[in-house]
Amino acid sequence: MRYRRAGLAKVLACTAVLAAVATACGSGGSGGTNADGKVELTIATFNEFGYEDLLKEYEAANPNIKVTQRKTGQGAPHHQNLFTKLGAGSGLADVEAVEEGFLSQVMAKSGQFENLKEIGPKDVREDRWLQWKVDAVTTKDGKLIGYGTDIGPLAMCYRKDMLQAAGLPSDPEGVKALFATWDSYFEAGDKYVKATGKPWFDSAAQIFNPMHNQAQTGYFDRDDKLVIENNGDKKIWDQVTGAVARGQSAKLSAWSPEWQTGFKESAFATKTCPSWMLGVIEGNAGPDHKGKWAVTAAFPGGGGNWGGSYLTVPKQGKNKAEAAKLAAWLTAPEQQIKAFKAKGTFPSQTQALISPELLNSSNEYFGGEKVGLLFAEQANKVAAAQYKGPQDGEIQDNVVSPALTTVEQGTSAEDAWKTVVEGAKKAAK
């Protein structure tokens, strides 16, 4: 799954393994020239970026360049390798991909990455990307340490037949009112549960996290002060846990085998749905549910984003200007549209978001919906990137989400909230 946020505990568990098999994760020096006199560049990615054919195209257009891709199957070992090699001071690729779930930790080490405003091609302007995409990777002193690749604009996916059975609207336009606000979403969930006796959504964490990420202030303010007790999260917590108490959650932990099976078994009727989730739903629900799932250009509370990555240039590299040139080329609109067509990675570039190639792309599994246009509209609804403190990912993955699971298992919401606050304070020390 392209944008699964691996828990930090899982990432740390990779450390011992990586120490033993560092070469498999791309150890050794980067850059230099080979026996043919070509400049050698390395790029480290994870999962699917859609760059295989693009790198061949780049080499063909730049015969003095040889590019080697280090591709890791999952994000956790890739990022652990990144942090291990940053600590060691050597061994990273010339271009390193970073997923947004790990961005706060990378930004805390921003001094070890090149400022692309200085070493990148001068014709690369920041308005190439959506502004919030740029803001998220810009340091407090104005340095740009990453070029945006893709994003995960949020919409809502739902089962048309299951909403019909509950007497609720089921066409993409009709359901927009149900998903207009979080209040209307939970109200619709109450009606659905009452009519069917079945859950409305998959898990509490899959609802809480996007609600939290819509807030102006996250777990930390811009001075890296923990603000979880007064940033509005308690209100969100009460809304989500209240819905759990009223039977709206299927209590299926995301990415678990039970969650995957839940799609086939029609265990829930709605799903928070970043663009990349379409492939996850199709893969898990299977051909028997083709045409039953639908997606609508609506998300409670406005726009939101879940997922996306950047290409960075570590200061360790030997050919940093050439590395920045490669990263700039890969993240140009033309190349990101090709990557989208290859692997479904939704582009973050403003020109790509108005490209007919993107806007006319459709998805037959979801009833032939023009998903390119739909998610481009959703991307433009995102107003700003929420600031993420250094321990943001740890709090979300290892404190908040597990606490919500305990609520689904019977712990009182108030007791679980106390655990969240205590855990966040420990993580922030």
mmCIF file of C-alpha atoms in Angstrom, residues 63-372:
data_model
loop_
_atom_site.group_PDB
_atom_site.id
_atom_site.type_symbol
_atom_site.label_atom_id
_atom_site.label_comp_id
_atom_site.label_asym_id
_atom_site.label_seq_id
_atom_site.Cartn_x
_atom_site.Cartn_y
_atom_site.Cartn_z
ATOM 1 C CA PRO A 63 23.903 10.364 -22.033
ATOM 2 C CA ASN A 64 26.535 11.512 -19.524
ATOM 3 C CA ILE A 65 24.337 10.328 -16.616
ATOM 4 C CA LYS A 66 23.874 6.822 -15.205
ATOM 5 C CA VAL A 67 21.026 6.477 -12.673
ATOM 6 C CA THR A 68 20.622 3.551 -10.291
ATOM 7 C CA GLN A 69 17.348 3.196 -8.392
ATOM 8 C CA ARG A 70 17.404 1.678 -4.906
ATOM 9 C CA LYS A 71 13.852 0.521 -4.389
ATOM 10 C CA THR A 72 12.647 -0.725 -0.999
ATOM 11 C CA GLY A 73 9.375 -2.632 -0.788
ATOM 12 C CA GLN A 74 7.939 -0.760 2.197
ATOM 13 C CA GLY A 75 8.291 2.691 3.688
ATOM 14 C CA ALA A 76 9.409 1.616 7.171
ATOM 15 C CA PRO A 77 12.806 0.074 6.278
ATOM 16 C CA HIS A 78 13.453 2.809 3.714
ATOM 17 C CA HIS A 79 13.048 5.563 6.277
ATOM 18 C CA GLN A 80 14.939 3.680 8.981
ATOM 19 C CA ASN A 81 17.816 3.363 6.526
ATOM 20 C CA LEU A 82 17.532 7.087 5.860
ATOM 21 C CA PHE A 83 17.764 8.019 9.533
ATOM 22 C CA THR A 84 20.541 5.481 10.209
ATOM 23 C CA LYS A 85 22.692 6.845 7.378
ATOM 24 C CA LEU A 86 21.996 10.433 8.382
ATOM 25 C CA GLY A 87 23.391 9.556 11.798
ATOM 26 C CA ALA A 88 26.389 7.802 10.283
ATOM 27 C CA GLY A 89 27.155 10.710 7.967
ATOM 28 C CA SER A 90 27.474 8.604 4.824
ATOM 29 C CA GLY A 91 25.819 5.959 2.690
ATOM 30 C CA LEU A 92 22.678 7.722 1.466
ATOM 31 C CA ALA A 93 21.571 7.902 -2.139
ATOM 32 C CA ASP A 94 22.054 11.137 -4.054
ATOM 33 C CA VAL A 95 18.269 11.558 -4.121
ATOM 34 C CA GLU A 96 16.229 10.252 -1.180
ATOM 35 C CA ALA A 97 12.437 9.969 -1.184
ATOM 36 C CA VAL A 98 10.588 10.985 1.988
ATOM 37 C CA GLU A 99 6.950 10.164 2.779
ATOM 38 C CA GLU A 100 4.845 12.769 4.570
ATOM 39 C CA GLY A 101 4.364 10.518 7.599
ATOM 40 C CA PHE A 102 8.104 10.824 8.281
ATOM 41 C CA LEU A 103 8.472 14.433 7.177
ATOM 42 C CA SER A 104 8.428 15.921 10.675
ATOM 43 C CA GLN A 105 11.469 13.833 11.619
ATOM 44 C CA VAL A 106 13.251 14.851 8.424
ATOM 45 C CA MET A 107 12.458 18.522 8.975
ATOM 46 C CA ALA A 108 14.025 18.215 12.432
ATOM 47 C CA LYS A 109 17.240 17.224 10.593
ATOM 48 C CA SER A 110 16.818 19.739 7.762
ATOM 49 C CA GLY A 111 20.409 20.939 8.119
ATOM 50 C CA GLN A 112 21.580 17.648 6.612
ATOM 51 C CA PHE A 113 19.711 18.278 3.357
ATOM 52 C CA GLU A 114 20.475 20.721 0.567
ATOM 53 C CA ASN A 115 18.453 23.887 0.120
ATOM 54 C CA LEU A 116 16.982 23.268 -3.337
ATOM 55 C CA LYS A 117 16.393 26.994 -3.789
ATOM 56 C CA GLU A 118 20.173 27.318 -3.981
ATOM 57 C CA ILE A 119 21.395 24.195 -5.795
ATOM 58 C CA GLY A 120 18.326 23.319 -7.858
ATOM 59 C CA PRO A 121 17.735 24.443 -11.462
ATOM 60 C CA LYS A 122 16.929 28.148 -11.522
ATOM 61 C CA ASP A 123 13.856 27.657 -13.702
ATOM 62 C CA VAL A 124 12.115 25.602 -10.988
ATOM 63 C CA ARG A 125 9.632 27.942 -9.337
ATOM 64 C CA GLU A 126 7.716 27.206 -6.173
ATOM 65 C CA ASP A 127 4.418 27.774 -7.978
ATOM 66 C CA ARG A 128 5.090 24.500 -9.786
ATOM 67 C CA TRP A 129 3.350 22.899 -6.792
ATOM 68 C CA LEU A 130 0.274 23.520 -4.700
ATOM 69 C CA GLN A 131 1.297 26.040 -2.055
ATOM 70 C CA TRP A 132 0.578 23.796 0.908
ATOM 71 C CA LYS A 133 2.781 21.110 -0.591
ATOM 72 C CA VAL A 134 5.676 23.567 -0.668
ATOM 73 C CA ASP A 135 4.950 24.964 2.786
ATOM 74 C CA ALA A 136 5.197 21.539 4.412
ATOM 75 C CA VAL A 137 8.816 21.096 3.297
ATOM 76 C CA THR A 138 9.989 24.678 3.861
ATOM 77 C CA THR A 139 12.037 25.305 7.006
ATOM 78 C CA LYS A 140 11.346 28.136 9.430
ATOM 79 C CA ASP A 141 14.209 30.115 7.880
ATOM 80 C CA GLY A 142 12.851 29.646 4.358
ATOM 81 C CA LYS A 143 14.940 26.780 2.987
ATOM 82 C CA LEU A 144 13.281 24.311 0.620
ATOM 83 C CA ILE A 145 14.575 20.800 1.288
ATOM 84 C CA GLY A 146 12.298 18.753 -0.968
ATOM 85 C CA TYR A 147 10.552 18.733 -4.336
ATOM 86 C CA GLY A 148 6.972 17.461 -4.112
ATOM 87 C CA THR A 149 6.070 14.271 -5.961
ATOM 88 C CA ASP A 150 2.489 13.199 -5.268
ATOM 89 C CA ILE A 151 -0.365 13.864 -2.847
ATOM 90 C CA GLY A 152 -3.411 12.091 -1.403
ATOM 91 C CA PRO A 153 -6.390 14.473 -1.640
ATOM 92 C CA LEU A 154 -9.325 13.231 0.399
ATOM 93 C CA ALA A 155 -12.815 12.339 -0.787
ATOM 94 C CA MET A 156 -15.391 9.907 0.583
ATOM 95 C CA CYS A 157 -15.940 6.397 -0.728
ATOM 96 C CA TYR A 158 -19.117 4.520 0.070
ATOM 97 C CA ARG A 159 -21.199 1.483 -0.827
ATOM 98 C CA LYS A 160 -24.152 2.576 -2.935
ATOM 99 C CA ASP A 161 -26.178 -0.566 -2.282
ATOM 100 C CA MET A 162 -25.693 -0.381 1.481
ATOM 101 C CA LEU A 163 -26.799 3.260 1.673
ATOM 102 C CA GLN A 164 -29.829 2.406 -0.460
ATOM 103 C CA ALA A 165 -30.739 -0.390 1.945
ATOM 104 C CA ALA A 166 -30.733 2.158 4.771
ATOM 105 C CA GLY A 167 -32.970 4.581 2.862
ATOM 106 C CA LEU A 168 -30.146 7.101 2.421
ATOM 107 C CA PRO A 169 -29.154 8.921 -0.802
ATOM 108 C CA SER A 170 -26.697 6.875 -2.846
ATOM 109 C CA ASP A 171 -25.799 8.846 -5.980
ATOM 110 C CA PRO A 172 -22.565 10.929 -5.958
ATOM 111 C CA GLU A 173 -24.449 14.240 -5.872
ATOM 112 C CA GLY A 174 -27.096 13.143 -3.403
ATOM 113 C CA VAL A 175 -24.613 11.947 -0.805
ATOM 114 C CA LYS A 176 -22.735 15.249 -0.719
ATOM 115 C CA ALA A 177 -25.120 16.580 1.903
ATOM 116 C CA LEU A 178 -24.386 13.547 4.090
ATOM 117 C CA PHE A 179 -20.674 14.256 3.896
ATOM 118 C CA ALA A 180 -20.804 18.063 4.092
ATOM 119 C CA THR A 181 -19.667 18.337 7.712
ATOM 120 C CA TRP A 182 -18.558 15.946 10.422
ATOM 121 C CA ASP A 183 -21.830 16.593 12.232
ATOM 122 C CA SER A 184 -23.823 15.591 9.151
ATOM 123 C CA TYR A 185 -21.558 12.577 8.622
ATOM 124 C CA PHE A 186 -22.133 11.240 12.142
ATOM 125 C CA GLU A 187 -25.867 12.045 11.930
ATOM 126 C CA ALA A 188 -26.076 9.978 8.745
ATOM 127 C CA GLY A 189 -24.154 7.250 10.562
ATOM 128 C CA ASP A 190 -26.762 7.176 13.317
ATOM 129 C CA LYS A 191 -29.525 6.792 10.730
ATOM 130 C CA TYR A 192 -27.592 4.039 8.972
ATOM 131 C CA VAL A 193 -26.949 2.070 12.179
ATOM 132 C CA LYS A 194 -30.578 2.417 13.238
ATOM 133 C CA ALA A 195 -31.852 1.217 9.861
ATOM 134 C CA THR A 196 -29.418 -1.674 9.369
ATOM 135 C CA GLY A 197 -27.801 -2.524 12.697
ATOM 136 C CA LYS A 198 -24.445 -2.448 10.899
ATOM 137 C CA PRO A 199 -21.345 -0.209 11.297
ATOM 138 C CA TRP A 200 -20.948 3.031 9.339
ATOM 139 C CA PHE A 201 -17.122 3.254 9.121
ATOM 140 C CA ASP A 202 -14.132 0.933 9.505
ATOM 141 C CA SER A 203 -12.327 2.220 12.602
ATOM 142 C CA ALA A 204 -12.139 5.195 14.947
ATOM 143 C CA ALA A 205 -8.526 5.987 14.060
ATOM 144 C CA GLN A 206 -9.384 6.222 10.356
ATOM 145 C CA ILE A 207 -11.863 8.980 11.245
ATOM 146 C CA PHE A 208 -9.968 10.774 14.009
ATOM 147 C CA ASN A 209 -6.725 11.208 12.071
ATOM 148 C CA PRO A 210 -8.129 13.154 9.093
ATOM 149 C CA MET A 211 -10.288 15.231 11.455
ATOM 150 C CA HIS A 212 -7.184 16.100 13.471
ATOM 151 C CA ASN A 213 -5.195 16.877 10.338
ATOM 152 C CA GLN A 214 -7.807 19.412 9.214
ATOM 153 C CA ALA A 215 -7.209 21.531 12.310
ATOM 154 C CA GLN A 216 -5.133 24.682 12.043
ATOM 155 C CA THR A 217 -2.859 23.479 14.850
ATOM 156 C CA GLY A 218 -1.733 19.873 15.263
ATOM 157 C CA TYR A 219 -0.173 18.215 18.283
ATOM 158 C CA PHE A 220 2.529 20.905 18.367
ATOM 159 C CA ASP A 221 2.607 24.629 17.697
ATOM 160 C CA ARG A 222 5.329 26.165 15.533
ATOM 161 C CA ASP A 223 7.557 26.560 18.582
ATOM 162 C CA ASP A 224 7.349 22.764 19.000
ATOM 163 C CA LYS A 225 5.340 23.112 22.184
ATOM 164 C CA LEU A 226 2.893 20.267 22.838
ATOM 165 C CA VAL A 227 -0.659 21.669 22.656
ATOM 166 C CA ILE A 228 -2.785 18.521 22.591
ATOM 167 C CA GLU A 229 -4.785 19.664 25.626
ATOM 168 C CA ASN A 230 -5.920 22.945 24.071
ATOM 169 C CA ASN A 231 -5.810 22.513 20.280
ATOM 170 C CA GLY A 232 -9.361 21.196 19.862
ATOM 171 C CA ASP A 233 -8.452 17.507 19.766
ATOM 172 C CA LYS A 234 -10.580 16.745 22.824
ATOM 173 C CA LYS A 235 -13.693 17.878 20.934
ATOM 174 C CA ILE A 236 -12.736 15.647 18.005
ATOM 175 C CA TRP A 237 -12.063 12.800 20.406
ATOM 176 C CA ASP A 238 -15.525 13.165 21.931
ATOM 177 C CA GLN A 239 -17.183 13.189 18.499
ATOM 178 C CA VAL A 240 -15.392 10.057 17.324
ATOM 179 C CA THR A 241 -15.677 8.059 20.533
ATOM 180 C CA GLY A 242 -19.324 9.077 20.794
ATOM 181 C CA ALA A 243 -19.911 7.578 17.355
ATOM 182 C CA VAL A 244 -18.116 4.419 18.490
ATOM 183 C CA ALA A 245 -20.438 4.177 21.490
ATOM 184 C CA ARG A 246 -23.440 4.443 19.152
ATOM 185 C CA GLY A 247 -22.291 1.473 17.056
ATOM 186 C CA GLN A 248 -20.837 3.317 14.060
ATOM 187 C CA SER A 249 -17.392 1.673 14.086
ATOM 188 C CA ALA A 250 -16.658 -1.761 12.660
ATOM 189 C CA LYS A 251 -13.627 -1.809 14.993
ATOM 190 C CA LEU A 252 -11.288 -3.045 12.267
ATOM 191 C CA SER A 253 -7.699 -1.880 12.616
ATOM 192 C CA ALA A 254 -6.515 -0.463 9.294
ATOM 193 C CA TRP A 255 -4.236 -2.698 7.205
ATOM 194 C CA SER A 256 -4.957 -5.745 9.385
ATOM 195 C CA PRO A 257 -6.126 -8.988 7.711
ATOM 196 C CA GLU A 258 -9.528 -8.463 9.333
ATOM 197 C CA TRP A 259 -9.748 -4.963 7.830
ATOM 198 C CA GLN A 260 -8.823 -6.281 4.400
ATOM 199 C CA THR A 261 -11.428 -9.023 4.670
ATOM 200 C CA GLY A 262 -13.956 -6.439 5.870
ATOM 201 C CA PHE A 263 -14.169 -4.963 2.382
ATOM 202 C CA LYS A 264 -15.194 -8.332 0.946
ATOM 203 C CA GLU A 265 -17.651 -8.970 3.762
ATOM 204 C CA SER A 266 -19.335 -5.543 3.475
ATOM 205 C CA ALA A 267 -18.422 -4.816 7.100
ATOM 206 C CA PHE A 268 -18.850 -1.028 6.773
ATOM 207 C CA ALA A 269 -20.555 1.402 4.422
ATOM 208 C CA THR A 270 -18.207 4.397 4.183
ATOM 209 C CA LYS A 271 -14.464 4.963 3.954
ATOM 210 C CA THR A 272 -12.284 8.062 4.238
ATOM 211 C CA CYS A 273 -10.748 7.957 0.807
ATOM 212 C CA PRO A 274 -7.506 9.576 -0.361
ATOM 213 C CA SER A 275 -6.885 9.141 -4.070
ATOM 214 C CA TRP A 276 -4.627 6.121 -3.571
ATOM 215 C CA MET A 277 -7.311 4.335 -1.508
ATOM 216 C CA LEU A 278 -9.247 3.517 -4.699
ATOM 217 C CA GLY A 279 -6.714 0.835 -5.569
ATOM 218 C CA VAL A 280 -6.727 -0.484 -2.003
ATOM 219 C CA ILE A 281 -10.517 -0.800 -2.021
ATOM 220 C CA GLU A 282 -10.575 -2.530 -5.403
ATOM 221 C CA GLY A 283 -7.829 -4.925 -4.377
ATOM 222 C CA ASN A 284 -9.485 -5.835 -1.075
ATOM 223 C CA ALA A 285 -13.154 -5.816 -2.111
ATOM 224 C CA GLY A 286 -12.510 -7.806 -5.277
ATOM 225 C CA PRO A 287 -14.403 -8.139 -8.569
ATOM 226 C CA ASP A 288 -17.673 -9.176 -6.909
ATOM 227 C CA HIS A 289 -18.117 -5.622 -5.608
ATOM 228 C CA LYS A 290 -17.301 -3.784 -8.828
ATOM 229 C CA GLY A 291 -19.825 -1.002 -9.337
ATOM 230 C CA LYS A 292 -21.055 -1.175 -5.735
ATOM 231 C CA TRP A 293 -18.397 1.197 -4.410
ATOM 232 C CA ALA A 294 -18.652 4.870 -5.382
ATOM 233 C CA VAL A 295 -16.616 7.996 -4.674
ATOM 234 C CA THR A 296 -17.918 11.529 -4.317
ATOM 235 C CA ALA A 297 -16.238 14.941 -4.490
ATOM 236 C CA ALA A 298 -16.993 15.700 -0.872
ATOM 237 C CA PHE A 299 -15.196 15.367 2.409
ATOM 238 C CA PRO A 300 -16.555 16.434 5.805
ATOM 239 C CA GLY A 301 -15.248 19.816 6.868
ATOM 240 C CA GLY A 302 -13.797 20.684 3.459
ATOM 241 C CA GLY A 303 -10.570 19.435 1.916
ATOM 242 C CA GLY A 304 -7.870 17.288 3.366
ATOM 243 C CA ASN A 305 -4.772 15.345 2.378
ATOM 244 C CA TRP A 306 -3.471 11.942 3.421
ATOM 245 C CA GLY A 307 -0.209 10.823 1.891
ATOM 246 C CA GLY A 308 2.332 12.004 -0.586
ATOM 247 C CA SER A 309 6.091 12.220 -0.829
ATOM 248 C CA TYR A 310 9.084 14.391 -1.661
ATOM 249 C CA LEU A 311 12.488 13.999 -3.283
ATOM 250 C CA THR A 312 15.351 15.365 -1.210
ATOM 251 C CA VAL A 313 19.090 15.809 -1.817
ATOM 252 C CA PRO A 314 21.210 14.896 1.229
ATOM 253 C CA LYS A 315 24.384 16.892 1.783
ATOM 254 C CA GLN A 316 26.370 13.633 1.823
ATOM 255 C CA GLY A 317 26.211 13.276 -1.957
ATOM 256 C CA LYS A 318 29.088 13.920 -4.371
ATOM 257 C CA ASN A 319 27.046 15.209 -7.323
ATOM 258 C CA LYS A 320 24.462 17.318 -5.559
ATOM 259 C CA ALA A 321 23.756 19.725 -8.415
ATOM 260 C CA GLU A 322 23.125 16.816 -10.802
ATOM 261 C CA ALA A 323 21.019 15.105 -8.151
ATOM 262 C CA ALA A 324 18.893 18.237 -7.768
ATOM 263 C CA LYS A 325 18.530 18.421 -11.542
ATOM 264 C CA LEU A 326 17.244 14.820 -11.633
ATOM 265 C CA ALA A 327 14.833 15.447 -8.761
ATOM 266 C CA ALA A 328 13.545 18.580 -10.466
ATOM 267 C CA TRP A 329 12.963 16.723 -13.728
ATOM 268 C CA LEU A 330 11.150 13.838 -12.044
ATOM 269 C CA THR A 331 8.826 16.243 -10.227
ATOM 270 C CA ALA A 332 7.939 18.312 -13.285
ATOM 271 C CA PRO A 333 4.239 18.110 -14.284
ATOM 272 C CA GLU A 334 4.929 16.101 -17.440
ATOM 273 C CA GLN A 335 6.827 13.385 -15.581
ATOM 274 C CA GLN A 336 4.404 13.206 -12.660
ATOM 275 C CA ILE A 337 1.493 12.654 -15.051
ATOM 276 C CA LYS A 338 3.443 9.759 -16.557
ATOM 277 C CA ALA A 339 4.044 8.407 -13.042
ATOM 278 C CA PHE A 340 0.321 8.750 -12.329
ATOM 279 C CA LYS A 341 -0.536 6.768 -15.443
ATOM 280 C CA ALA A 342 2.037 4.124 -14.502
ATOM 281 C CA LYS A 343 1.260 3.650 -10.809
ATOM 282 C CA GLY A 344 -1.647 5.940 -9.872
ATOM 283 C CA THR A 345 0.443 8.421 -7.865
ATOM 284 C CA PHE A 346 -1.657 11.598 -7.883
ATOM 285 C CA PRO A 347 0.427 14.652 -8.892
ATOM 286 C CA SER A 348 0.971 17.731 -6.720
ATOM 287 C CA GLN A 349 1.915 20.069 -9.573
ATOM 288 C CA THR A 350 -0.504 22.866 -10.467
ATOM 289 C CA GLN A 351 -0.128 22.377 -14.225
ATOM 290 C CA ALA A 352 -0.653 18.640 -13.887
ATOM 291 C CA LEU A 353 -3.897 19.274 -12.027
ATOM 292 C CA ILE A 354 -5.350 21.053 -15.069
ATOM 293 C CA SER A 355 -4.014 18.597 -17.623
ATOM 294 C CA PRO A 356 -6.681 16.898 -19.802
ATOM 295 C CA GLU A 357 -4.727 13.646 -19.412
ATOM 296 C CA LEU A 358 -5.373 13.750 -15.687
ATOM 297 C CA LEU A 359 -8.842 15.303 -15.669
ATOM 298 C CA ASN A 360 -10.260 12.805 -18.155
ATOM 299 C CA SER A 361 -8.947 9.716 -16.376
ATOM 300 C CA SER A 362 -11.737 7.479 -15.077
ATOM 301 C CA ASN A 363 -12.116 4.379 -12.912
ATOM 302 C CA GLU A 364 -14.402 1.607 -14.109
ATOM 303 C CA TYR A 365 -14.478 -0.151 -10.737
ATOM 304 C CA PHE A 366 -16.086 2.980 -9.281
ATOM 305 C CA GLY A 367 -18.719 3.207 -11.990
ATOM 306 C CA GLY A 368 -16.626 5.031 -14.583
ATOM 307 C CA GLU A 369 -16.269 8.092 -12.356
ATOM 308 C CA LYS A 370 -13.815 10.737 -13.647
ATOM 309 C CA VAL A 371 -11.547 10.336 -10.663
ATOM 310 C CA GLY A 372 -8.824 12.592 -12.059
#
